[in-house]
């Protein structure tokens, strides 16, 4: 193994094993060894999360370990952030972002928010488990917002995403708002079915799509 490969593996292991005190150092060392920041995110941390998810499904690990891995990933992303997000936030427009009601997963959403900011958007992040009424209230309050971005990570919260989109479509503010959706169980087909304006697979393509809307 080259030094870079070794450091990348250390990031993977620290994420998988939920080493939130060590991950920052691992990420920094991988950067110093010349690893590409996007590769550290995708192959290192997101790759490790896929293994964590698989091991959870097989009941090799349980919720506490999954939570620890999530914490470690968040710490790692903090170190990586300056290398991934380079743009100046605020000039491209305003986006309201959140994970739908019933769903507590926020790592993907946070990456999407980071990429939006990097693409020049101001992001109002409402967090996780966001009730439909809250989304509506915040869109009403922010008359200059042009995009609402919804994340859902569970097959069991796909109906919640559907309901949120349905409620947004009925609002008088609908014409000024584009509705973007995403998350692991979501597909283009599902997005079309529920009437969302756009589905994107990952954080980088979400930012690309938002930029197209802002043109
Ligand atoms: Co959860 N969980 N979890 N979990 N968890 C999954 C999602 C799961 C696939 C694991 C598995 O079984 N293999 C599974 C869902 C299965 C299903 O839906 N059928 C699952 C389950 C079952 C659960 C619980 C029900 C477990 C339980 O309690 N029995 C429970 C539900 C809690 C709830 O939400 N109500 C639960 C809880 C948790 C933790 C809280 C412990 C923790 C989350 C902590 C946190 O987020 N702060 C957690 C974790 C960490 C995971 C896994 C391991 C990792 C998720 C993650 O952060 N991935 C996950 C398995 C997996 O994903 N492989 C799993 C990394 C992240 C970067 O990817 O979020 O997919 P992701 O985001 C991607 C894209 O999806 C996309 O961009 C990102 C990449 O650039 N994207 C968008 C996301 N949002 C977007 C929005 C867009 C565009 C793109 O536009 C608006």
PDB file of C-alpha atoms and ligand atoms in Angstrom:
ATOM      1  CA  UNK A   1       0.000   0.000   0.000  1.00  0.00           C
ATOM      2  CA  UNK A   2       1.116   3.542  -0.682  1.00  0.00           C
ATOM      3  CA  UNK A   3       1.020   6.057   2.165  1.00  0.00           C
ATOM      4  CA  UNK A   4      -2.073   7.669   0.638  1.00  0.00           C
ATOM      5  CA  UNK A   5      -3.873   4.313   0.443  1.00  0.00           C
ATOM      6  CA  UNK A   6      -2.913   3.550   4.016  1.00  0.00           C
ATOM      7  CA  UNK A   7      -4.276   6.905   5.217  1.00  0.00           C
ATOM      8  CA  UNK A   8      -7.472   6.413   3.226  1.00  0.00           C
ATOM      9  CA  UNK A   9      -7.979   3.034   4.885  1.00  0.00           C
ATOM     10  CA  UNK A  10      -7.465   4.653   8.282  1.00  0.00           C
ATOM     11  CA  UNK A  11     -10.281   7.130   7.500  1.00  0.00           C
ATOM     12  CA  UNK A  12     -12.515   4.235   6.453  1.00  0.00           C
ATOM     13  CA  UNK A  13     -11.783   2.252   9.622  1.00  0.00           C
ATOM     14  CA  UNK A  14     -12.153   5.261  11.947  1.00  0.00           C
ATOM     15  CA  UNK A  15     -15.578   5.990  10.420  1.00  0.00           C
ATOM     16  CA  UNK A  16     -16.710   2.375  10.451  1.00  0.00           C
ATOM     17  CA  UNK A  17     -15.620   1.913  14.056  1.00  0.00           C
ATOM     18  CA  UNK A  18     -17.015   5.248  15.221  1.00  0.00           C
ATOM     19  CA  UNK A  19     -13.688   6.677  16.384  1.00  0.00           C
ATOM     20  CA  UNK A  20     -14.864  10.252  16.689  1.00  0.00           C
ATOM     21  CA  UNK A  21     -11.757  11.375  18.580  1.00  0.00           C
ATOM     22  CA  UNK A  22      -9.365   9.971  15.968  1.00  0.00           C
ATOM     23  CA  UNK A  23     -11.174  10.678  12.728  1.00  0.00           C
ATOM     24  CA  UNK A  24     -10.128  14.333  12.476  1.00  0.00           C
ATOM     25  CA  UNK A  25      -6.476  13.384  12.648  1.00  0.00           C
ATOM     26  CA  UNK A  26      -7.013  10.551  10.138  1.00  0.00           C
ATOM     27  CA  UNK A  27      -8.684  12.898   7.638  1.00  0.00           C
ATOM     28  CA  UNK A  28      -5.928  15.487   8.054  1.00  0.00           C
ATOM     29  CA  UNK A  29      -3.249  12.847   7.522  1.00  0.00           C
ATOM     30  CA  UNK A  30      -5.020  11.589   4.397  1.00  0.00           C
ATOM     31  CA  UNK A  31      -5.110  15.150   3.051  1.00  0.00           C
ATOM     32  CA  UNK A  32      -1.424  15.602   3.901  1.00  0.00           C
ATOM     33  CA  UNK A  33      -0.638  12.329   2.114  1.00  0.00           C
ATOM     34  CA  UNK A  34      -2.185  13.798  -1.032  1.00  0.00           C
ATOM     35  CA  UNK A  35      -5.581  12.081  -1.053  1.00  0.00           C
ATOM     36  CA  UNK A  36      -8.279  13.896  -2.998  1.00  0.00           C
ATOM     37  CA  UNK A  37     -10.845  15.465  -0.604  1.00  0.00           C
ATOM     38  CA  UNK A  38     -13.796  14.154  -2.641  1.00  0.00           C
ATOM     39  CA  UNK A  39     -12.293  10.660  -2.587  1.00  0.00           C
ATOM     40  CA  UNK A  40     -11.837  10.898   1.195  1.00  0.00           C
ATOM     41  CA  UNK A  41     -15.538  11.731   1.462  1.00  0.00           C
ATOM     42  CA  UNK A  42     -16.857   9.178  -1.042  1.00  0.00           C
ATOM     43  CA  UNK A  43     -14.473   6.231  -0.773  1.00  0.00           C
ATOM     44  CA  UNK A  44     -13.412   6.827   2.815  1.00  0.00           C
ATOM     45  CA  UNK A  45     -16.395   7.998   4.814  1.00  0.00           C
ATOM     46  CA  UNK A  46     -19.491   7.276   2.692  1.00  0.00           C
ATOM     47  CA  UNK A  47     -17.964   3.918   1.741  1.00  0.00           C
ATOM     48  CA  UNK A  48     -17.567   3.096   5.420  1.00  0.00           C
ATOM     49  CA  UNK A  49     -21.173   4.126   6.096  1.00  0.00           C
ATOM     50  CA  UNK A  50     -22.332   1.648   3.454  1.00  0.00           C
ATOM     51  CA  UNK A  51     -20.519  -1.120   5.333  1.00  0.00           C
ATOM     52  CA  UNK A  52     -21.995   0.119   8.624  1.00  0.00           C
ATOM     53  CA  UNK A  53     -25.463  -0.044   7.048  1.00  0.00           C
ATOM     54  CA  UNK A  54     -24.842  -3.564   5.765  1.00  0.00           C
ATOM     55  CA  UNK A  55     -23.561  -4.742   9.147  1.00  0.00           C
ATOM     56  CA  UNK A  56     -26.608  -3.215  10.819  1.00  0.00           C
ATOM     57  CA  UNK A  57     -28.900  -5.056   8.441  1.00  0.00           C
ATOM     58  CA  UNK A  58     -27.097  -8.327   9.179  1.00  0.00           C
ATOM     59  CA  UNK A  59     -27.372  -7.592  12.924  1.00  0.00           C
ATOM     60  CA  UNK A  60     -23.606  -7.643  13.328  1.00  0.00           C
ATOM     61  CA  UNK A  61     -23.848  -4.149  14.811  1.00  0.00           C
ATOM     62  CA  UNK A  62     -26.740  -2.219  16.386  1.00  0.00           C
ATOM     63  CA  UNK A  63     -28.069   1.333  16.681  1.00  0.00           C
ATOM     64  CA  UNK A  64     -25.389   2.581  19.131  1.00  0.00           C
ATOM     65  CA  UNK A  65     -22.590   1.602  16.737  1.00  0.00           C
ATOM     66  CA  UNK A  66     -24.466   3.131  13.814  1.00  0.00           C
ATOM     67  CA  UNK A  67     -24.798   6.328  15.852  1.00  0.00           C
ATOM     68  CA  UNK A  68     -21.095   6.298  16.729  1.00  0.00           C
ATOM     69  CA  UNK A  69     -20.183   5.941  13.060  1.00  0.00           C
ATOM     70  CA  UNK A  70     -22.447   8.884  12.241  1.00  0.00           C
ATOM     71  CA  UNK A  71     -20.747  10.992  14.909  1.00  0.00           C
ATOM     72  CA  UNK A  72     -17.331  10.096  13.569  1.00  0.00           C
ATOM     73  CA  UNK A  73     -18.381  10.935  10.034  1.00  0.00           C
ATOM     74  CA  UNK A  74     -19.643  14.344  11.156  1.00  0.00           C
ATOM     75  CA  UNK A  75     -16.292  15.103  12.832  1.00  0.00           C
ATOM     76  CA  UNK A  76     -14.475  13.989   9.693  1.00  0.00           C
ATOM     77  CA  UNK A  77     -16.633  16.148   7.440  1.00  0.00           C
ATOM     78  CA  UNK A  78     -15.798  19.174   9.627  1.00  0.00           C
ATOM     79  CA  UNK A  79     -12.110  18.747   8.816  1.00  0.00           C
ATOM     80  CA  UNK A  80     -12.857  18.152   5.157  1.00  0.00           C
ATOM     81  CA  UNK A  81     -15.320  21.024   4.765  1.00  0.00           C
ATOM     82  CA  UNK A  82     -12.854  23.780   3.787  1.00  0.00           C
ATOM     83  CA  UNK A  83     -11.510  21.542   1.023  1.00  0.00           C
ATOM     84  CA  UNK A  84     -14.916  20.586  -0.357  1.00  0.00           C
ATOM     85  CA  UNK A  85     -16.879  23.796  -0.023  1.00  0.00           C
ATOM     86  CA  UNK A  86     -15.053  26.669  -1.613  1.00  0.00           C
ATOM     87  CA  UNK A  87     -17.646  29.129  -2.880  1.00  0.00           C
ATOM     88  CA  UNK A  88     -18.968  32.253  -1.230  1.00  0.00           C
ATOM     89  CA  UNK A  89     -22.390  31.620   0.335  1.00  0.00           C
ATOM     90  CA  UNK A  90     -25.365  33.853  -0.241  1.00  0.00           C
ATOM     91  CA  UNK A  91     -25.340  35.366  -3.712  1.00  0.00           C
ATOM     92  CA  UNK A  92     -27.099  32.711  -5.800  1.00  0.00           C
ATOM     93  CA  UNK A  93     -30.360  32.661  -3.835  1.00  0.00           C
ATOM     94  CA  UNK A  94     -32.020  31.149  -0.815  1.00  0.00           C
ATOM     95  CA  UNK A  95     -32.779  27.463  -0.240  1.00  0.00           C
ATOM     96  CA  UNK A  96     -34.856  25.923   2.520  1.00  0.00           C
ATOM     97  CA  UNK A  97     -33.580  22.486   3.474  1.00  0.00           C
ATOM     98  CA  UNK A  98     -34.650  19.716   5.817  1.00  0.00           C
ATOM     99  CA  UNK A  99     -35.176  16.026   6.468  1.00  0.00           C
ATOM    100  CA  UNK A 100     -38.857  15.102   6.413  1.00  0.00           C
ATOM    101  CA  UNK A 101     -41.037  14.263   9.420  1.00  0.00           C
ATOM    102  CA  UNK A 102     -40.274  10.935  11.071  1.00  0.00           C
ATOM    103  CA  UNK A 103     -36.735  10.785   9.734  1.00  0.00           C
ATOM    104  CA  UNK A 104     -33.659  11.521  11.864  1.00  0.00           C
ATOM    105  CA  UNK A 105     -30.896  11.015   9.290  1.00  0.00           C
ATOM    106  CA  UNK A 106     -28.986  14.206   8.577  1.00  0.00           C
ATOM    107  CA  UNK A 107     -25.529  13.438   7.221  1.00  0.00           C
ATOM    108  CA  UNK A 108     -26.622  13.370   3.587  1.00  0.00           C
ATOM    109  CA  UNK A 109     -28.767  16.461   4.087  1.00  0.00           C
ATOM    110  CA  UNK A 110     -25.842  18.270   5.690  1.00  0.00           C
ATOM    111  CA  UNK A 111     -23.619  17.423   2.719  1.00  0.00           C
ATOM    112  CA  UNK A 112     -26.314  18.711   0.366  1.00  0.00           C
ATOM    113  CA  UNK A 113     -26.472  21.934   2.413  1.00  0.00           C
ATOM    114  CA  UNK A 114     -22.719  22.270   2.292  1.00  0.00           C
ATOM    115  CA  UNK A 115     -22.651  21.885  -1.494  1.00  0.00           C
ATOM    116  CA  UNK A 116     -25.493  24.404  -1.882  1.00  0.00           C
ATOM    117  CA  UNK A 117     -23.502  26.921   0.163  1.00  0.00           C
ATOM    118  CA  UNK A 118     -20.444  26.153  -1.851  1.00  0.00           C
ATOM    119  CA  UNK A 119     -22.443  26.893  -5.002  1.00  0.00           C
ATOM    120  CA  UNK A 120     -23.281  30.336  -3.606  1.00  0.00           C
ATOM    121  CA  UNK A 121     -26.664  29.763  -1.990  1.00  0.00           C
ATOM    122  CA  UNK A 122     -27.848  30.870   1.414  1.00  0.00           C
ATOM    123  CA  UNK A 123     -29.247  27.798   3.179  1.00  0.00           C
ATOM    124  CA  UNK A 124     -31.921  27.756   5.854  1.00  0.00           C
ATOM    125  CA  UNK A 125     -31.465  24.332   7.379  1.00  0.00           C
ATOM    126  CA  UNK A 126     -34.487  23.253   9.408  1.00  0.00           C
ATOM    127  CA  UNK A 127     -32.796  20.079  10.626  1.00  0.00           C
ATOM    128  CA  UNK A 128     -34.388  16.646  10.879  1.00  0.00           C
ATOM    129  CA  UNK A 129     -37.921  15.361  11.533  1.00  0.00           C
ATOM    130  CA  UNK A 130     -39.398  18.555  10.106  1.00  0.00           C
ATOM    131  CA  UNK A 131     -43.214  18.747  10.175  1.00  0.00           C
ATOM    132  CA  UNK A 132     -44.980  19.775   6.969  1.00  0.00           C
ATOM    133  CA  UNK A 133     -46.389  22.915   8.647  1.00  0.00           C
ATOM    134  CA  UNK A 134     -42.891  24.061   9.561  1.00  0.00           C
ATOM    135  CA  UNK A 135     -41.685  23.846   5.959  1.00  0.00           C
ATOM    136  CA  UNK A 136     -44.724  25.827   4.824  1.00  0.00           C
ATOM    137  CA  UNK A 137     -44.301  28.460   7.529  1.00  0.00           C
ATOM    138  CA  UNK A 138     -40.645  29.021   6.665  1.00  0.00           C
ATOM    139  CA  UNK A 139     -41.293  29.274   2.926  1.00  0.00           C
ATOM    140  CA  UNK A 140     -43.957  31.893   3.709  1.00  0.00           C
ATOM    141  CA  UNK A 141     -41.552  33.799   5.964  1.00  0.00           C
ATOM    142  CA  UNK A 142     -38.821  33.781   3.344  1.00  0.00           C
ATOM    143  CA  UNK A 143     -40.382  35.389   0.315  1.00  0.00           C
ATOM    144  CA  UNK A 144     -37.050  35.399  -1.518  1.00  0.00           C
ATOM    145  CA  UNK A 145     -36.561  31.643  -1.206  1.00  0.00           C
ATOM    146  CA  UNK A 146     -36.753  29.907  -4.568  1.00  0.00           C
ATOM    147  CA  UNK A 147     -35.968  26.286  -3.734  1.00  0.00           C
ATOM    148  CA  UNK A 148     -37.061  23.836  -1.078  1.00  0.00           C
ATOM    149  CA  UNK A 149     -34.883  20.741  -0.708  1.00  0.00           C
ATOM    150  CA  UNK A 150     -36.188  17.656   1.074  1.00  0.00           C
ATOM    151  CA  UNK A 151     -34.229  14.635   2.217  1.00  0.00           C
ATOM    152  CA  UNK A 152     -35.596  11.203   3.213  1.00  0.00           C
ATOM    153  CA  UNK A 153     -33.456   8.210   4.120  1.00  0.00           C
ATOM    154  CA  UNK A 154     -35.953   5.534   5.078  1.00  0.00           C
ATOM    155  CA  UNK A 155     -38.405   3.593   2.953  1.00  0.00           C
ATOM    156  CA  UNK A 156     -40.807   4.221   5.857  1.00  0.00           C
ATOM    157  CA  UNK A 157     -40.500   8.018   5.459  1.00  0.00           C
ATOM    158  CA  UNK A 158     -41.099   8.009   1.707  1.00  0.00           C
ATOM    159  CA  UNK A 159     -44.840   8.574   2.429  1.00  0.00           C
ATOM    160  CA  UNK A 160     -43.840  11.522   4.621  1.00  0.00           C
ATOM    161  CA  UNK A 161     -41.875  12.963   1.690  1.00  0.00           C
ATOM    162  CA  UNK A 162     -44.875  12.392  -0.543  1.00  0.00           C
ATOM    163  CA  UNK A 163     -47.190  14.191   1.912  1.00  0.00           C
ATOM    164  CA  UNK A 164     -44.773  17.096   2.300  1.00  0.00           C
ATOM    165  CA  UNK A 165     -44.513  17.576  -1.458  1.00  0.00           C
ATOM    166  CA  UNK A 166     -48.300  17.266  -1.853  1.00  0.00           C
ATOM    167  CA  UNK A 167     -48.854  19.981   0.774  1.00  0.00           C
ATOM    168  CA  UNK A 168     -46.283  22.286  -0.833  1.00  0.00           C
ATOM    169  CA  UNK A 169     -47.867  21.844  -4.264  1.00  0.00           C
ATOM    170  CA  UNK A 170     -51.159  23.182  -2.878  1.00  0.00           C
ATOM    171  CA  UNK A 171     -49.681  26.395  -1.481  1.00  0.00           C
ATOM    172  CA  UNK A 172     -50.175  29.786  -3.150  1.00  0.00           C
ATOM    173  CA  UNK A 173     -46.372  30.229  -3.096  1.00  0.00           C
ATOM    174  CA  UNK A 174     -45.947  27.150  -5.307  1.00  0.00           C
ATOM    175  CA  UNK A 175     -45.090  29.113  -8.497  1.00  0.00           C
ATOM    176  CA  UNK A 176     -41.984  30.699  -6.951  1.00  0.00           C
ATOM    177  CA  UNK A 177     -40.648  27.507  -5.371  1.00  0.00           C
ATOM    178  CA  UNK A 178     -38.856  24.575  -6.970  1.00  0.00           C
ATOM    179  CA  UNK A 179     -39.141  21.351  -4.994  1.00  0.00           C
ATOM    180  CA  UNK A 180     -36.020  19.190  -4.939  1.00  0.00           C
ATOM    181  CA  UNK A 181     -35.946  15.745  -3.342  1.00  0.00           C
ATOM    182  CA  UNK A 182     -33.313  13.130  -2.612  1.00  0.00           C
ATOM    183  CA  UNK A 183     -32.013  10.449  -0.278  1.00  0.00           C
ATOM    184  CA  UNK A 184     -30.978   6.819  -0.588  1.00  0.00           C
ATOM    185  CA  UNK A 185     -34.428   5.208  -1.151  1.00  0.00           C
ATOM    186  CA  UNK A 186     -35.666   7.950  -3.491  1.00  0.00           C
ATOM    187  CA  UNK A 187     -35.613   7.506  -7.255  1.00  0.00           C
ATOM    188  CA  UNK A 188     -36.402   9.637 -10.275  1.00  0.00           C
ATOM    189  CA  UNK A 189     -39.505   7.544 -10.740  1.00  0.00           C
ATOM    190  CA  UNK A 190     -40.741   8.213  -7.196  1.00  0.00           C
ATOM    191  CA  UNK A 191     -39.933  11.909  -7.503  1.00  0.00           C
ATOM    192  CA  UNK A 192     -42.010  12.087 -10.705  1.00  0.00           C
ATOM    193  CA  UNK A 193     -44.823  10.185  -9.095  1.00  0.00           C
ATOM    194  CA  UNK A 194     -45.114  12.572  -6.131  1.00  0.00           C
ATOM    195  CA  UNK A 195     -44.765  15.683  -8.292  1.00  0.00           C
ATOM    196  CA  UNK A 196     -41.369  16.960  -7.181  1.00  0.00           C
ATOM    197  CA  UNK A 197     -39.544  19.224  -9.637  1.00  0.00           C
ATOM    198  CA  UNK A 198     -36.195  17.499  -9.362  1.00  0.00           C
ATOM    199  CA  UNK A 199     -34.507  14.399  -8.014  1.00  0.00           C
ATOM    200  CA  UNK A 200     -30.759  14.221  -7.669  1.00  0.00           C
ATOM    201  CA  UNK A 201     -28.658  11.322  -6.536  1.00  0.00           C
ATOM    202  CA  UNK A 202     -25.984  13.046  -4.493  1.00  0.00           C
ATOM    203  CA  UNK A 203     -24.989  16.335  -2.908  1.00  0.00           C
ATOM    204  CA  UNK A 204     -22.861  17.550  -5.800  1.00  0.00           C
ATOM    205  CA  UNK A 205     -25.598  16.989  -8.379  1.00  0.00           C
ATOM    206  CA  UNK A 206     -28.147  18.648  -6.076  1.00  0.00           C
ATOM    207  CA  UNK A 207     -25.989  21.783  -6.137  1.00  0.00           C
ATOM    208  CA  UNK A 208     -25.655  21.536  -9.929  1.00  0.00           C
ATOM    209  CA  UNK A 209     -29.433  21.344 -10.280  1.00  0.00           C
ATOM    210  CA  UNK A 210     -29.962  24.299  -7.922  1.00  0.00           C
ATOM    211  CA  UNK A 211     -27.515  26.354  -9.995  1.00  0.00           C
ATOM    212  CA  UNK A 212     -29.535  25.558 -13.124  1.00  0.00           C
ATOM    213  CA  UNK A 213     -32.681  26.821 -11.382  1.00  0.00           C
ATOM    214  CA  UNK A 214     -30.878  30.001 -10.346  1.00  0.00           C
ATOM    215  CA  UNK A 215     -29.784  30.835 -13.905  1.00  0.00           C
TER     216      UNK A 215
HETATM  217 CO1  LIG B   1     -30.285   4.500   9.899  1.00  0.00          CO
HETATM  218  N1  LIG B   1     -30.939   3.369   8.447  1.00  0.00           N
HETATM  219  N2  LIG B   1     -31.835   4.039  10.976  1.00  0.00           N
HETATM  220  N3  LIG B   1     -29.417   5.498  11.303  1.00  0.00           N
HETATM  221  N4  LIG B   1     -28.754   4.498   8.846  1.00  0.00           N
HETATM  222  C1  LIG B   1     -30.196   3.387   7.201  1.00  0.00           C
HETATM  223  C2  LIG B   1     -30.721   4.483   6.269  1.00  0.00           C
HETATM  224  C3  LIG B   1     -30.401   1.937   6.621  1.00  0.00           C
HETATM  225  C4  LIG B   1     -30.318   1.833   5.092  1.00  0.00           C
HETATM  226  C5  LIG B   1     -29.438   0.941   7.299  1.00  0.00           C
HETATM  227  C6  LIG B   1     -29.681  -0.493   6.879  1.00  0.00           C
HETATM  228  O1  LIG B   1     -30.525  -1.151   7.436  1.00  0.00           O
HETATM  229  N5  LIG B   1     -28.968  -1.005   5.909  1.00  0.00           N
HETATM  230  C7  LIG B   1     -31.825   1.621   7.201  1.00  0.00           C
HETATM  231  C8  LIG B   1     -33.017   1.993   6.317  1.00  0.00           C
HETATM  232  C9  LIG B   1     -33.670   0.807   5.675  1.00  0.00           C
HETATM  233  C10 LIG B   1     -34.898   1.181   4.943  1.00  0.00           C
HETATM  234  O2  LIG B   1     -35.258   2.292   4.760  1.00  0.00           O
HETATM  235  N6  LIG B   1     -35.580   0.188   4.495  1.00  0.00           N
HETATM  236  C11 LIG B   1     -31.802   2.421   8.494  1.00  0.00           C
HETATM  237  C12 LIG B   1     -32.657   2.163   9.602  1.00  0.00           C
HETATM  238  C13 LIG B   1     -33.522   0.940   9.504  1.00  0.00           C
HETATM  239  C14 LIG B   1     -32.692   2.990  10.746  1.00  0.00           C
HETATM  240  C15 LIG B   1     -33.592   2.839  11.992  1.00  0.00           C
HETATM  241  C16 LIG B   1     -35.048   2.484  11.698  1.00  0.00           C
HETATM  242  C17 LIG B   1     -32.928   1.797  12.904  1.00  0.00           C
HETATM  243  C18 LIG B   1     -33.681   1.476  14.169  1.00  0.00           C
HETATM  244  O3  LIG B   1     -33.868   2.299  15.020  1.00  0.00           O
HETATM  245  N7  LIG B   1     -34.112   0.245  14.237  1.00  0.00           N
HETATM  246  C19 LIG B   1     -33.475   4.230  12.652  1.00  0.00           C
HETATM  247  C20 LIG B   1     -34.530   5.226  12.166  1.00  0.00           C
HETATM  248  C21 LIG B   1     -34.480   6.527  12.909  1.00  0.00           C
HETATM  249  C22 LIG B   1     -35.327   7.579  12.236  1.00  0.00           C
HETATM  250  O4  LIG B   1     -34.868   8.241  11.337  1.00  0.00           O
HETATM  251  N8  LIG B   1     -36.578   7.703  12.655  1.00  0.00           N
HETATM  252  C23 LIG B   1     -32.106   4.638  12.153  1.00  0.00           C
HETATM  253  C24 LIG B   1     -31.257   5.464  12.863  1.00  0.00           C
HETATM  254  C25 LIG B   1     -29.980   5.826  12.467  1.00  0.00           C
HETATM  255  C26 LIG B   1     -29.033   6.612  13.354  1.00  0.00           C
HETATM  256  C27 LIG B   1     -29.732   7.742  14.121  1.00  0.00           C
HETATM  257  C28 LIG B   1     -28.376   5.668  14.348  1.00  0.00           C
HETATM  258  C29 LIG B   1     -27.951   7.079  12.321  1.00  0.00           C
HETATM  259  C30 LIG B   1     -28.203   8.483  11.732  1.00  0.00           C
HETATM  260  C31 LIG B   1     -27.439   9.573  12.426  1.00  0.00           C
HETATM  261  C32 LIG B   1     -27.505  10.874  11.678  1.00  0.00           C
HETATM  262  O5  LIG B   1     -27.793  10.975  10.516  1.00  0.00           O
HETATM  263  N9  LIG B   1     -27.207  11.914  12.407  1.00  0.00           N
HETATM  264  C33 LIG B   1     -28.164   6.084  11.174  1.00  0.00           C
HETATM  265  C34 LIG B   1     -27.210   5.844  10.158  1.00  0.00           C
HETATM  266  C35 LIG B   1     -25.866   6.471  10.332  1.00  0.00           C
HETATM  267  C36 LIG B   1     -27.507   5.058   9.005  1.00  0.00           C
HETATM  268  C37 LIG B   1     -26.577   4.642   7.847  1.00  0.00           C
HETATM  269  C38 LIG B   1     -25.621   3.568   8.371  1.00  0.00           C
HETATM  270  C39 LIG B   1     -25.768   5.749   7.217  1.00  0.00           C
HETATM  271  C40 LIG B   1     -26.584   6.955   6.723  1.00  0.00           C
HETATM  272  C41 LIG B   1     -25.638   8.004   6.212  1.00  0.00           C
HETATM  273  O6  LIG B   1     -25.409   9.002   6.866  1.00  0.00           O
HETATM  274  N10 LIG B   1     -25.021   7.753   5.033  1.00  0.00           N
HETATM  275  C42 LIG B   1     -27.615   4.088   6.791  1.00  0.00           C
HETATM  276  C43 LIG B   1     -27.038   3.059   5.853  1.00  0.00           C
HETATM  277  C44 LIG B   1     -26.502   3.660   4.573  1.00  0.00           C
HETATM  278  O7  LIG B   1     -26.823   4.746   4.199  1.00  0.00           O
HETATM  279  N11 LIG B   1     -25.722   2.938   3.875  1.00  0.00           N
HETATM  280  C45 LIG B   1     -28.815   3.866   7.602  1.00  0.00           C
HETATM  281  C46 LIG B   1     -24.043   8.631   4.463  1.00  0.00           C
HETATM  282  C47 LIG B   1     -24.753   9.785   3.732  1.00  0.00           C
HETATM  283  C48 LIG B   1     -23.727  10.709   3.098  1.00  0.00           C
HETATM  284  O8  LIG B   1     -25.532   9.223   2.720  1.00  0.00           O
HETATM  285  O9  LIG B   1     -27.691  10.084   3.698  1.00  0.00           O
HETATM  286  O10 LIG B   1     -27.671   8.524   1.693  1.00  0.00           O
HETATM  287  P1  LIG B   1     -27.048   9.617   2.448  1.00  0.00           P
HETATM  288  O11 LIG B   1     -26.948  10.899   1.529  1.00  0.00           O
HETATM  289  C49 LIG B   1     -26.494  10.807   0.204  1.00  0.00           C
HETATM  290  C50 LIG B   1     -27.615  10.631  -0.831  1.00  0.00           C
HETATM  291  O12 LIG B   1     -28.699   9.875  -0.342  1.00  0.00           O
HETATM  292  C51 LIG B   1     -27.942  12.024  -1.224  1.00  0.00           C
HETATM  293  O13 LIG B   1     -26.743  12.753  -1.062  1.00  0.00           O
HETATM  294  C52 LIG B   1     -25.866  12.104  -0.163  1.00  0.00           C
HETATM  295  C53 LIG B   1     -24.537  11.841  -0.840  1.00  0.00           C
HETATM  296  O14 LIG B   1     -23.985  12.930  -1.448  1.00  0.00           O
HETATM  297  N12 LIG B   1     -29.007  12.778  -0.581  1.00  0.00           N
HETATM  298  C54 LIG B   1     -29.660  13.759  -1.275  1.00  0.00           C
HETATM  299  C55 LIG B   1     -29.484  12.759   0.672  1.00  0.00           C
HETATM  300  N13 LIG B   1     -30.431  13.696   0.810  1.00  0.00           N
HETATM  301  C56 LIG B   1     -30.565  14.324  -0.370  1.00  0.00           C
HETATM  302  C57 LIG B   1     -31.373  15.381  -0.765  1.00  0.00           C
HETATM  303  C58 LIG B   1     -31.267  15.835  -2.095  1.00  0.00           C
HETATM  304  C59 LIG B   1     -30.372  15.235  -2.972  1.00  0.00           C
HETATM  305  C60 LIG B   1     -29.564  14.213  -2.573  1.00  0.00           C
HETATM  306  O15 LIG B   1     -32.005  16.840  -2.590  1.00  0.00           O
HETATM  307  C61 LIG B   1     -32.805  17.604  -1.746  1.00  0.00           C
END
